[in-house]
Amino acid sequence: MRSDAVKKGMQQAPHRSLFHALGMTKEEMEKPLVGIVSSYNEIVPGHMNLDKIVNAVKLGVAMAGGTPVVFPAIAVCDGIAMGHVGMKYSLVTRDLIADSTEAMAMAHQFDALVMVPNCDKNVPGLLMAAARINVPTVFVSGGPMLAGKVQGQKRSLSSMFEAVGSYSAGTMTEEEVEEFENHVCPTCGSCSGMYTANSMNCLTEVLGMGLRGNGTIPAVYSERIKLAKHAGMQVMEMYRRNIRPRDIMTKEALMNALTVDMALGCSTNSMLHLPAIAHEIGWDFDITFANEISAKTPNLCHLAPAGPTYMEDLNEAGGVWAVMKELTKKDLLNLDCMTVTGKTVGENIANCVNKNPEVIRPIENPYSQTGGLAVLTGNLAPHGGVVKRSAVCEEMMVHEGPARVFDCEEDAIAAIKGGKIVAGDVVVIRYEGPKGGPGMREMLNPTSAIAGMGLGSSVALITDGRFSGASRGASIGHISPEAAVGGPIALVEEGDMIRINIPETKLELAVSEEELAARRAKWQPREPKVTTGYLARYASMVTSGNRGAVLEIQK
């Protein structure tokens, strides 16, 4: 056992004395030590039920012959952090989570791990840590929130942000906004649409790191407690068979995840997190893979904010495995990849059935023949920008308009809510990238304000920042290189014409190369916005969005 390094032999007598101080019995010390990484806290709605999930995992581990030991991971609620300085601290926690989990697991020599995340950065952060530590590991999330209901219609958090925009436009009263406020988030769990948290929990199933239902069983269902017990039992089976994360999270598994991402219409943030996970297994994930995969992968689901269905509906329709089974009709998945079940992907999904063709379109009748995400390139984004094409209305798939340039999110929001943005405009928000932010803030407030003010079908937004999974419309993020390192987005001037062509994956600034060269010669780097603390250290090490905003020692 790996944990013998802290439990066995005369040299380890001092270590054992500390286990005795924990109240651990000799019998417990003789069993494999299983670390349970709990993201539980009392500020994130998606995490408030994780104490119950953790207790169920502990039971499962103990039932299967292991000794469970809980330690924590931090979590930020993106919704609460949205639209202010707090959002600078969202993406950056992914690396804190990975680093601190690696430190705890290696310092205490656990034999196996069960990761219990739920919201946006916890899932990829713990997947990154799992790849580094490489002991048998299973994921079980806290599960999605049930959809809210307002005036008889299902609603979610994106509706709430858009309601604020509608209030600013004078089309909704304060009382109506309050009704949304009181009803759109009715239970614990990760917010109920195909936002980033649910995207990553679903993709954890596809990667093979979570049991069936990990991404879709609602947080409040007792079935999730049973899932957690089974996860605890399964990690012991993985331990006995020595099945490890790097046996599961292979290049082929990541390509499966990208393929299912296209079918589900996941958050654009998956295009930050999949490259970061790939980085941990030593693979340089080029985001332009997305277009090749998208070209042959039909989009089968339109969950909120792209459409009127929610995670509970996907669960009832058969969940992620049912979507995967549809994709096998066109041989789009590698079925030989190993999973935490000890079986291959093909074996896992062999008997899955699509129970609701309105929620999961059959592959013969997709929403579109191409996938939910696209990577746009051109002289404005030489290294790419990402758009959730499944959430873009038809009239904005091709668009040309004048740039309205803002050097921070707050200035853009003030202009949108002040009525200064009009139909046809292309809002440019820059110096919000991984280095420039620092921290690559999500732009849910401006996209929701655009939608709420009735401009969603006539105004585009591009940024070197990123978007919440709750954003919809012609919202193009992760523009790389970012403004802070002198990317072309830093050279855009008010009124420049910008051409967007999503079907042709093009993003162009209609300015001559000579003019751009002249502007580049005059461009000067900005003074860092933050010069102390974690954000300053992060900014000094982080790479561009096209590389997943991974941290590297700068040479």
Coordinates of C-alpha atoms in Angstrom, one line a residue:
M1 CA 0.0 0.0 0.0
R2 CA 1.2 3.5 -0.8
S3 CA 0.1 4.6 2.7
D4 CA 2.5 2.1 4.2
A5 CA 5.0 5.1 3.9
V6 CA 3.1 6.7 6.8
K7 CA 1.8 3.6 8.6
K8 CA 4.1 0.7 8.6
G9 CA 7.4 -0.2 10.3
M10 CA 9.3 1.1 13.4
Q11 CA 10.3 4.3 11.6
Q12 CA 6.6 5.1 11.2
A13 CA 5.8 4.7 14.9
P14 CA 5.6 8.6 15.3
H15 CA 3.3 8.8 12.3
R16 CA 1.0 6.1 13.9
S17 CA 0.9 8.0 17.1
L18 CA -0.6 10.9 15.2
F19 CA -3.2 8.6 13.6
H20 CA -4.0 7.4 17.2
A21 CA -4.5 11.1 18.0
L22 CA -7.2 11.2 15.3
G23 CA -9.0 8.3 17.1
M24 CA -8.0 5.9 14.3
T25 CA -7.9 2.2 15.3
K26 CA -5.3 -0.3 14.4
E27 CA -7.8 -2.0 12.2
E28 CA -8.4 1.2 10.2
M29 CA -4.7 1.7 9.8
E30 CA -4.4 -1.7 8.3
K31 CA -6.8 -0.8 5.4
P32 CA -6.1 1.4 2.4
L33 CA -6.4 5.1 3.2
V34 CA -8.9 6.8 0.9
G35 CA -8.8 10.6 0.7
I36 CA -12.2 12.2 0.2
V37 CA -11.8 15.7 -1.3
S38 CA -14.8 17.7 -0.1
S39 CA -15.7 21.0 -1.7
Y40 CA -18.4 21.6 0.9
N41 CA -19.0 25.1 2.0
E42 CA -21.9 27.4 3.0
I43 CA -21.6 30.1 0.4
V44 CA -22.0 28.1 -2.9
P45 CA -25.5 26.7 -3.5
G46 CA -24.0 23.9 -5.5
H47 CA -22.0 22.8 -2.5
M48 CA -24.3 23.2 0.4
N49 CA -25.4 19.5 0.1
L50 CA -21.9 18.1 -0.3
D51 CA -21.7 17.1 3.4
K52 CA -24.4 14.5 2.7
I53 CA -22.6 13.3 -0.4
V54 CA -19.3 13.0 1.5
N55 CA -21.0 11.0 4.3
A56 CA -22.4 8.7 1.7
V57 CA -19.0 8.3 0.0
K58 CA -17.5 7.5 3.4
L59 CA -20.1 4.7 3.9
G60 CA -19.3 3.3 0.5
V61 CA -15.6 3.3 1.1
A62 CA -15.9 1.6 4.5
M63 CA -18.4 -0.9 3.2
A64 CA -15.9 -1.9 0.5
G65 CA -12.9 -2.3 2.9
G66 CA -11.2 1.1 2.9
T67 CA -10.6 3.8 5.6
P68 CA -12.1 7.1 4.5
V69 CA -10.4 10.4 5.4
V70 CA -11.9 13.7 4.5
F71 CA -10.0 16.9 3.5
P72 CA -11.3 20.1 1.9
A73 CA -11.0 22.0 -1.4
I74 CA -12.1 25.6 -1.8
A75 CA -14.9 26.8 -4.1
V76 CA -16.1 30.1 -5.5
C77 CA -19.7 30.7 -6.6
D78 CA -19.4 32.3 -10.0
G79 CA -22.9 33.8 -9.7
I80 CA -22.1 35.6 -6.5
A81 CA -18.7 36.6 -7.8
M82 CA -20.1 37.9 -11.0
G83 CA -19.7 41.5 -12.2
H84 CA -17.2 42.8 -9.6
V85 CA -13.6 42.3 -8.5
G86 CA -14.6 38.9 -7.1
M87 CA -14.8 37.4 -10.6
K88 CA -11.0 37.9 -10.9
Y89 CA -10.8 35.2 -8.3
S90 CA -12.9 32.6 -10.0
L91 CA -10.8 30.9 -12.8
V92 CA -7.7 31.3 -10.7
T93 CA -9.1 29.0 -8.0
R94 CA -8.8 26.1 -10.5
D95 CA -5.1 26.0 -10.0
L96 CA -5.3 26.6 -6.3
I97 CA -7.6 23.6 -6.1
A98 CA -5.3 21.4 -8.2
D99 CA -2.2 22.5 -6.3
S100 CA -3.6 22.2 -2.8
T101 CA -5.2 18.8 -3.5
E102 CA -1.9 17.5 -4.9
A103 CA -0.1 18.8 -1.8
M104 CA -2.5 17.1 0.6
A105 CA -2.6 13.8 -1.3
M106 CA 1.2 13.5 -1.7
A107 CA 1.9 14.7 1.9
H108 CA -0.3 12.1 3.4
Q109 CA 0.2 9.3 0.9
F110 CA -3.4 8.3 0.3
D111 CA -3.9 5.0 -1.6
A112 CA -7.0 6.3 -3.5
L113 CA -9.1 9.4 -3.8
V114 CA -12.8 10.3 -4.2
M115 CA -13.3 13.8 -5.5
V116 CA -16.5 15.5 -4.5
P117 CA -16.8 18.8 -6.5
N118 CA -19.7 20.5 -8.1
C119 CA -19.2 24.0 -9.4
D120 CA -17.3 25.6 -12.2
K121 CA -13.6 25.4 -11.2
N122 CA -13.7 22.6 -8.7
V123 CA -14.4 19.9 -11.3
P124 CA -11.5 20.7 -13.7
G125 CA -9.2 21.6 -10.8
L126 CA -9.7 18.2 -9.3
L127 CA -9.4 16.4 -12.6
M128 CA -6.1 18.2 -13.0
A129 CA -5.0 17.0 -9.6
A130 CA -6.2 13.5 -10.3
A131 CA -4.0 13.3 -13.3
R132 CA -1.0 14.6 -11.3
I133 CA -1.4 12.3 -8.3
N134 CA -2.4 9.3 -10.4
V135 CA -3.8 7.0 -7.7
P136 CA -7.2 5.2 -8.2
T137 CA -9.8 8.1 -8.2
V138 CA -13.5 8.4 -8.7
F139 CA -15.6 11.6 -9.1
V140 CA -19.0 12.2 -7.7
S141 CA -20.5 15.7 -7.9
G142 CA -23.2 17.3 -5.8
G143 CA -25.6 17.4 -8.8
P144 CA -27.6 20.0 -10.6
M145 CA -30.3 22.3 -9.2
L146 CA -33.9 21.8 -10.3
A147 CA -35.2 24.4 -12.7
G148 CA -37.2 27.2 -11.1
K149 CA -40.7 28.2 -12.3
V150 CA -41.9 31.7 -13.0
Q151 CA -45.4 32.3 -14.4
G152 CA -45.7 28.6 -15.2
Q153 CA -42.4 28.5 -17.2
K154 CA -39.2 26.7 -16.2
R155 CA -36.4 29.3 -15.5
S156 CA -32.8 29.3 -14.4
L157 CA -30.1 31.7 -13.3
S158 CA -29.6 33.1 -16.8
S159 CA -33.2 34.3 -16.8
M160 CA -32.4 36.2 -13.6
F161 CA -29.5 38.1 -15.1
E162 CA -31.5 38.9 -18.2
A163 CA -34.4 40.1 -16.1
V164 CA -32.1 42.8 -14.7
G165 CA -31.4 43.8 -18.3
S166 CA -35.1 44.0 -19.0
Y167 CA -35.6 46.2 -16.0
S168 CA -32.9 48.5 -17.3
A169 CA -34.7 48.6 -20.7
G170 CA -38.0 49.5 -19.0
T171 CA -39.7 46.3 -20.1
M172 CA -39.9 44.7 -16.6
T173 CA -41.1 46.1 -13.3
E174 CA -39.2 45.8 -10.0
E175 CA -42.0 43.5 -8.7
E176 CA -41.5 41.2 -11.7
V177 CA -37.7 41.1 -11.2
E178 CA -38.4 40.2 -7.5
E179 CA -40.6 37.3 -8.6
F180 CA -37.7 35.9 -10.7
E181 CA -35.3 36.5 -7.8
N182 CA -37.4 34.4 -5.5
H183 CA -38.1 31.5 -7.8
V184 CA -35.3 30.9 -10.4
C185 CA -33.0 29.0 -8.0
P186 CA -35.4 26.8 -6.0
T187 CA -33.0 24.1 -4.6
C188 CA -29.4 23.4 -3.8
G189 CA -27.2 22.2 -6.7
S190 CA -25.2 23.6 -9.6
C191 CA -27.4 26.0 -11.7
S192 CA -29.9 24.1 -13.7
G193 CA -28.9 24.8 -17.4
M194 CA -25.9 23.5 -19.4
Y195 CA -23.7 26.0 -17.7
T196 CA -20.0 25.4 -16.9
A197 CA -20.5 23.3 -13.7
N198 CA -23.0 21.0 -15.4
S199 CA -20.9 20.9 -18.6
M200 CA -17.8 19.8 -16.7
N201 CA -19.7 17.2 -14.5
C202 CA -21.2 15.7 -17.7
L203 CA -17.8 15.6 -19.4
T204 CA -16.4 13.9 -16.3
E205 CA -18.8 11.0 -17.2
V206 CA -17.5 11.1 -20.8
L207 CA -13.9 11.1 -19.7
G208 CA -14.7 8.0 -17.7
M209 CA -13.9 9.5 -14.3
G210 CA -17.5 9.5 -13.0
L211 CA -20.2 6.9 -12.7
R212 CA -23.4 7.1 -14.8
G213 CA -25.6 10.0 -13.7
N214 CA -22.7 12.0 -12.2
G215 CA -23.6 15.0 -14.4
T216 CA -27.4 14.8 -14.4
I217 CA -29.0 13.3 -11.3
P218 CA -30.5 16.4 -9.5
A219 CA -28.9 17.4 -6.3
V220 CA -32.1 16.9 -4.2
Y221 CA -32.8 13.3 -5.5
S222 CA -32.0 10.5 -3.1
E223 CA -30.6 8.6 -6.1
R224 CA -27.6 10.9 -5.8
I225 CA -26.9 9.7 -2.3
K226 CA -26.9 6.1 -3.7
L227 CA -24.6 7.2 -6.5
A228 CA -22.2 8.6 -3.8
K229 CA -22.2 5.3 -1.9
H230 CA -21.5 3.4 -5.2
A231 CA -18.6 5.8 -5.9
G232 CA -17.1 5.0 -2.5
M233 CA -17.4 1.3 -3.3
Q234 CA -16.1 1.7 -6.8
V235 CA -12.9 3.4 -5.8
M236 CA -12.0 0.3 -3.7
E237 CA -12.6 -1.9 -6.8
M238 CA -10.3 0.4 -8.8
Y239 CA -7.7 0.2 -6.0
R240 CA -7.8 -3.6 -6.1
R241 CA -7.4 -3.6 -9.9
N242 CA -4.9 -0.7 -9.9
I243 CA -6.9 1.4 -12.4
R244 CA -5.6 4.9 -12.3
P245 CA -6.6 8.3 -13.8
R246 CA -3.9 8.3 -16.5
D247 CA -5.2 4.9 -17.6
I248 CA -8.6 6.6 -18.1
M249 CA -7.8 10.3 -19.1
T250 CA -6.0 9.6 -22.3
K251 CA -5.9 11.6 -25.5
E252 CA -8.6 9.4 -26.9
A253 CA -10.8 10.0 -23.8
L254 CA -10.3 13.8 -24.2
M255 CA -11.3 13.6 -27.8
N256 CA -14.5 11.8 -26.7
A257 CA -15.2 14.6 -24.3
L258 CA -14.8 17.2 -27.0
T259 CA -17.1 15.2 -29.2
V260 CA -19.8 14.9 -26.6
D261 CA -19.3 18.6 -25.7
M262 CA -20.3 19.4 -29.3
A263 CA -23.4 17.2 -29.1
L264 CA -24.5 18.6 -25.7
G265 CA -23.8 22.2 -26.5
C266 CA -21.6 22.8 -23.4
S267 CA -20.2 26.0 -22.0
T268 CA -17.4 27.7 -23.8
N269 CA -15.4 27.3 -20.6
S270 CA -14.9 23.6 -21.5
M271 CA -12.5 25.0 -24.1
L272 CA -10.4 26.4 -21.2
H273 CA -10.6 23.3 -19.0
L274 CA -10.1 20.4 -21.5
P275 CA -6.8 21.9 -22.6
A276 CA -5.7 22.3 -19.0
I277 CA -6.5 18.7 -18.2
A278 CA -4.7 17.6 -21.4
H279 CA -1.7 19.6 -20.2
E280 CA -1.5 17.5 -17.1
I281 CA -1.2 14.3 -19.1
G282 CA 1.4 15.8 -21.3
W283 CA -0.7 16.6 -24.4
D284 CA -0.7 20.0 -26.1
F285 CA -4.4 20.4 -26.8
D286 CA -4.9 22.7 -29.8
I287 CA -8.4 24.4 -29.5
T288 CA -8.8 24.4 -33.2
F289 CA -9.4 20.7 -32.9
A290 CA -12.9 21.9 -32.0
N291 CA -13.8 22.8 -35.6
E292 CA -12.7 19.4 -37.0
I293 CA -14.8 17.7 -34.4
S294 CA -17.7 20.1 -34.8
A295 CA -17.8 19.5 -38.5
K296 CA -18.7 15.9 -38.1
T297 CA -20.6 16.0 -34.8
P298 CA -24.3 16.9 -34.8
N299 CA -25.7 19.1 -32.0
L300 CA -28.3 17.0 -30.3
C301 CA -29.3 19.0 -27.2
H302 CA -30.5 22.6 -26.6
L303 CA -30.4 22.9 -22.8
A304 CA -30.7 26.4 -21.2
P305 CA -29.6 28.9 -22.1
A306 CA -29.7 27.6 -25.7
G307 CA -33.2 26.2 -25.4
P308 CA -36.1 25.4 -23.0
T309 CA -34.8 22.1 -21.5
Y310 CA -32.9 21.7 -18.3
M311 CA -30.6 19.2 -16.6
E312 CA -33.5 17.3 -14.9
D313 CA -34.9 16.8 -18.4
L314 CA -31.6 15.4 -19.7
N315 CA -31.5 13.1 -16.7
E316 CA -34.9 11.7 -17.4
A317 CA -34.1 11.3 -21.1
G318 CA -31.3 8.9 -20.3
G319 CA -28.5 11.3 -19.4
V320 CA -25.0 11.6 -20.9
W321 CA -24.7 8.0 -21.7
A322 CA -27.8 8.1 -23.9
V323 CA -26.3 11.1 -25.8
M324 CA -23.1 9.0 -26.2
K325 CA -25.1 6.1 -27.5
E326 CA -26.7 8.3 -30.2
L327 CA -23.2 9.3 -31.3
T328 CA -22.1 5.7 -31.8
K329 CA -24.6 5.5 -34.7
K330 CA -22.1 7.5 -36.7
D331 CA -19.0 5.9 -35.1
L332 CA -18.0 9.3 -33.5
L333 CA -16.6 7.9 -30.2
N334 CA -13.7 5.7 -29.2
L335 CA -15.4 2.9 -27.4
D336 CA -12.3 1.2 -26.2
C337 CA -11.4 3.8 -23.5
M338 CA -11.2 2.5 -19.9
T339 CA -13.5 4.0 -17.3
V340 CA -13.9 4.0 -13.5
T341 CA -16.4 1.2 -13.8
G342 CA -13.6 -1.1 -14.9
K343 CA -15.3 -1.5 -18.2
T344 CA -14.8 0.3 -21.5
V345 CA -17.0 3.1 -22.8
G346 CA -18.6 0.7 -25.3
E347 CA -19.4 -1.8 -22.6
N348 CA -20.9 0.9 -20.4
I349 CA -23.3 2.4 -23.0
A350 CA -24.2 -0.8 -24.8
N351 CA -27.8 -0.9 -23.5
C352 CA -28.5 2.8 -23.1
V353 CA -31.7 4.2 -24.6
N354 CA -32.8 7.7 -25.6
K355 CA -36.0 8.0 -23.6
N356 CA -37.0 11.5 -24.9
P357 CA -36.2 12.5 -28.5
E358 CA -37.4 16.1 -27.7
V359 CA -34.6 16.5 -25.2
I360 CA -31.9 14.4 -26.9
R361 CA -32.5 14.7 -30.6
P362 CA -31.9 11.4 -32.5
I363 CA -28.7 11.7 -34.6
E364 CA -30.9 11.5 -37.7
N365 CA -32.7 14.7 -36.6
P366 CA -30.2 17.0 -34.9
Y367 CA -30.6 20.7 -34.1
S368 CA -27.7 21.2 -36.5
Q369 CA -25.3 19.0 -38.4
T370 CA -22.4 20.7 -36.7
G371 CA -21.5 20.9 -33.0
G372 CA -22.3 23.4 -30.3
L373 CA -18.9 25.2 -30.1
A374 CA -16.8 26.8 -32.7
V375 CA -13.3 28.4 -32.7
L376 CA -13.0 31.5 -34.8
T377 CA -9.6 32.7 -36.2
G378 CA -8.5 35.6 -38.3
N379 CA -6.5 38.8 -38.0
L380 CA -8.4 39.7 -34.8
A381 CA -7.8 36.4 -33.2
P382 CA -4.7 34.7 -34.7
H383 CA -4.7 32.0 -32.0
G384 CA -8.5 31.7 -31.8
G385 CA -11.6 32.8 -30.1
V386 CA -14.5 30.6 -28.8
V387 CA -18.2 30.9 -29.4
K388 CA -21.1 28.7 -28.3
R389 CA -22.7 28.6 -31.7
S390 CA -25.7 26.5 -30.5
A391 CA -26.7 29.6 -28.5
V392 CA -26.4 32.1 -31.3
C393 CA -29.6 33.1 -33.3
E394 CA -29.5 32.5 -37.0
E395 CA -29.4 36.2 -37.9
M396 CA -26.2 36.7 -36.0
M397 CA -24.2 33.8 -37.5
V398 CA -22.8 36.2 -40.0
H399 CA -22.5 39.8 -38.8
E400 CA -20.5 43.0 -39.6
G401 CA -20.6 46.1 -37.5
P402 CA -18.7 48.9 -35.9
A403 CA -16.5 48.3 -32.9
R404 CA -17.5 49.8 -29.6
V405 CA -14.4 49.6 -27.5
F406 CA -14.1 49.2 -23.7
D407 CA -11.0 48.5 -21.7
C408 CA -13.0 46.8 -18.8
E409 CA -16.3 45.1 -18.2
E410 CA -17.7 47.9 -16.0
D411 CA -17.4 50.5 -18.7
A412 CA -19.2 48.2 -21.2
I413 CA -22.1 47.5 -18.8
A414 CA -22.6 51.2 -18.2
A415 CA -22.8 51.9 -21.9
I416 CA -25.2 49.0 -22.6
K417 CA -27.5 49.9 -19.7
G418 CA -27.2 53.6 -20.6
G419 CA -28.6 52.9 -24.1
K420 CA -25.4 53.8 -25.9
I421 CA -25.1 50.5 -27.7
V422 CA -27.4 50.1 -30.7
A423 CA -28.4 47.4 -33.2
G424 CA -25.5 46.4 -35.4
D425 CA -22.7 47.2 -32.9
V426 CA -19.9 44.9 -31.9
V427 CA -19.0 45.4 -28.3
V428 CA -15.3 44.9 -27.7
I429 CA -14.2 44.3 -24.0
R430 CA -10.4 43.9 -23.7
Y431 CA -7.7 43.8 -21.0
E432 CA -9.9 41.2 -19.3
G433 CA -7.8 38.1 -20.3
P434 CA -5.9 35.7 -18.0
K435 CA -3.0 38.2 -17.6
G436 CA -4.8 41.4 -18.3
G437 CA -7.7 40.9 -15.9
P438 CA -6.0 39.3 -14.2
G439 CA -8.1 36.2 -13.9
M440 CA -10.2 36.3 -17.2
R441 CA -13.5 37.4 -15.8
E442 CA -16.8 36.0 -17.1
M443 CA -19.0 38.5 -19.0
L444 CA -22.4 37.3 -18.0
N445 CA -23.5 40.8 -16.9
P446 CA -22.9 42.4 -20.3
T447 CA -24.3 39.5 -22.3
S448 CA -27.4 39.4 -20.1
A449 CA -27.8 43.1 -20.4
I450 CA -27.6 42.9 -24.2
A451 CA -30.2 40.1 -24.2
G452 CA -32.5 41.8 -21.6
M453 CA -32.5 45.0 -23.6
G454 CA -33.7 43.2 -26.7
L455 CA -30.4 43.4 -28.6
G456 CA -29.5 39.7 -28.5
S457 CA -30.3 39.3 -32.2
S458 CA -28.5 42.4 -33.4
V459 CA -25.4 43.1 -31.2
A460 CA -22.2 40.9 -30.9
L461 CA -19.7 40.9 -28.1
I462 CA -16.1 39.9 -28.3
T463 CA -13.6 39.8 -25.5
D464 CA -10.2 38.4 -24.3
G465 CA -12.1 37.5 -21.2
R466 CA -14.6 34.6 -21.1
F467 CA -18.3 33.9 -20.7
S468 CA -20.5 32.1 -18.2
G469 CA -22.2 29.0 -19.5
A470 CA -25.3 31.0 -18.9
S471 CA -24.4 33.5 -21.6
R472 CA -26.1 33.3 -25.0
G473 CA -25.9 35.2 -28.2
A474 CA -23.0 36.1 -30.5
S475 CA -20.6 36.1 -27.6
I476 CA -17.0 35.4 -28.7
G477 CA -14.5 34.9 -25.9
H478 CA -10.9 33.7 -25.2
I479 CA -9.6 36.0 -27.9
S480 CA -5.9 35.1 -28.2
P481 CA -3.4 36.6 -28.0
E482 CA -5.0 38.8 -25.4
A483 CA -4.7 42.6 -25.2
A484 CA -2.3 42.6 -22.3
V485 CA 0.4 40.9 -24.4
G486 CA -0.2 43.0 -27.4
G487 CA -2.7 40.8 -29.3
P488 CA -4.6 42.4 -32.2
I489 CA -7.6 43.1 -29.9
A490 CA -5.5 45.7 -28.2
L491 CA -5.2 47.6 -31.6
V492 CA -8.9 47.9 -32.3
E493 CA -10.2 51.5 -32.4
E494 CA -13.7 52.9 -31.9
G495 CA -15.7 52.5 -35.2
D496 CA -13.4 49.9 -36.8
M497 CA -15.6 47.4 -38.8
I498 CA -15.5 43.9 -37.4
R499 CA -16.6 40.9 -39.5
I500 CA -17.9 37.7 -37.8
N501 CA -18.7 34.6 -39.8
I502 CA -19.4 31.7 -37.5
P503 CA -20.2 29.1 -40.2
E504 CA -16.8 29.8 -41.8
T505 CA -15.1 30.2 -38.4
K506 CA -13.7 33.6 -39.3
L507 CA -13.2 36.7 -37.1
E508 CA -11.7 39.7 -39.0
L509 CA -10.9 43.3 -38.3
A510 CA -11.4 45.3 -41.5
V511 CA -8.2 47.3 -41.2
S512 CA -5.2 47.1 -43.5
E513 CA -2.1 45.3 -42.4
E514 CA -0.2 48.6 -42.9
E515 CA -2.5 50.4 -40.5
L516 CA -2.3 47.6 -37.9
A517 CA 1.5 47.6 -38.1
A518 CA 1.5 51.4 -37.5
R519 CA -0.8 50.9 -34.5
R520 CA 1.3 48.0 -33.2
A521 CA 4.4 50.2 -33.3
K522 CA 2.7 52.8 -31.0
W523 CA 1.2 50.3 -28.6
Q524 CA 2.5 50.2 -25.1
P525 CA 1.9 47.5 -22.4
R526 CA -0.5 48.6 -19.6
E527 CA 0.7 48.8 -16.0
P528 CA -0.5 45.6 -14.2
K529 CA -3.9 46.1 -12.5
V530 CA -2.8 44.0 -9.5
T531 CA 0.8 44.0 -8.2
T532 CA 0.5 42.0 -4.9
G533 CA -0.9 38.7 -3.7
Y534 CA -2.0 35.6 -5.5
L535 CA -3.5 37.5 -8.6
A536 CA -0.1 39.1 -9.2
R537 CA 1.7 35.7 -9.0
Y538 CA -1.0 34.2 -11.3
A539 CA -0.6 36.9 -13.9
S540 CA 3.1 36.4 -14.0
M541 CA 2.7 32.7 -14.9
V542 CA -0.5 32.3 -16.8
T543 CA -0.7 31.5 -20.5
S544 CA -3.3 32.7 -23.0
G545 CA -6.9 31.4 -23.2
N546 CA -6.1 29.3 -26.3
R547 CA -3.8 27.2 -24.2
G548 CA -6.3 26.7 -21.4
A549 CA -4.9 29.5 -19.2
V550 CA -2.5 27.0 -17.7
L551 CA 0.3 28.2 -15.4
E552 CA 3.9 27.9 -16.6
I553 CA 7.2 29.3 -15.4
Q554 CA 7.8 32.2 -17.7
K555 CA 11.2 32.0 -19.4

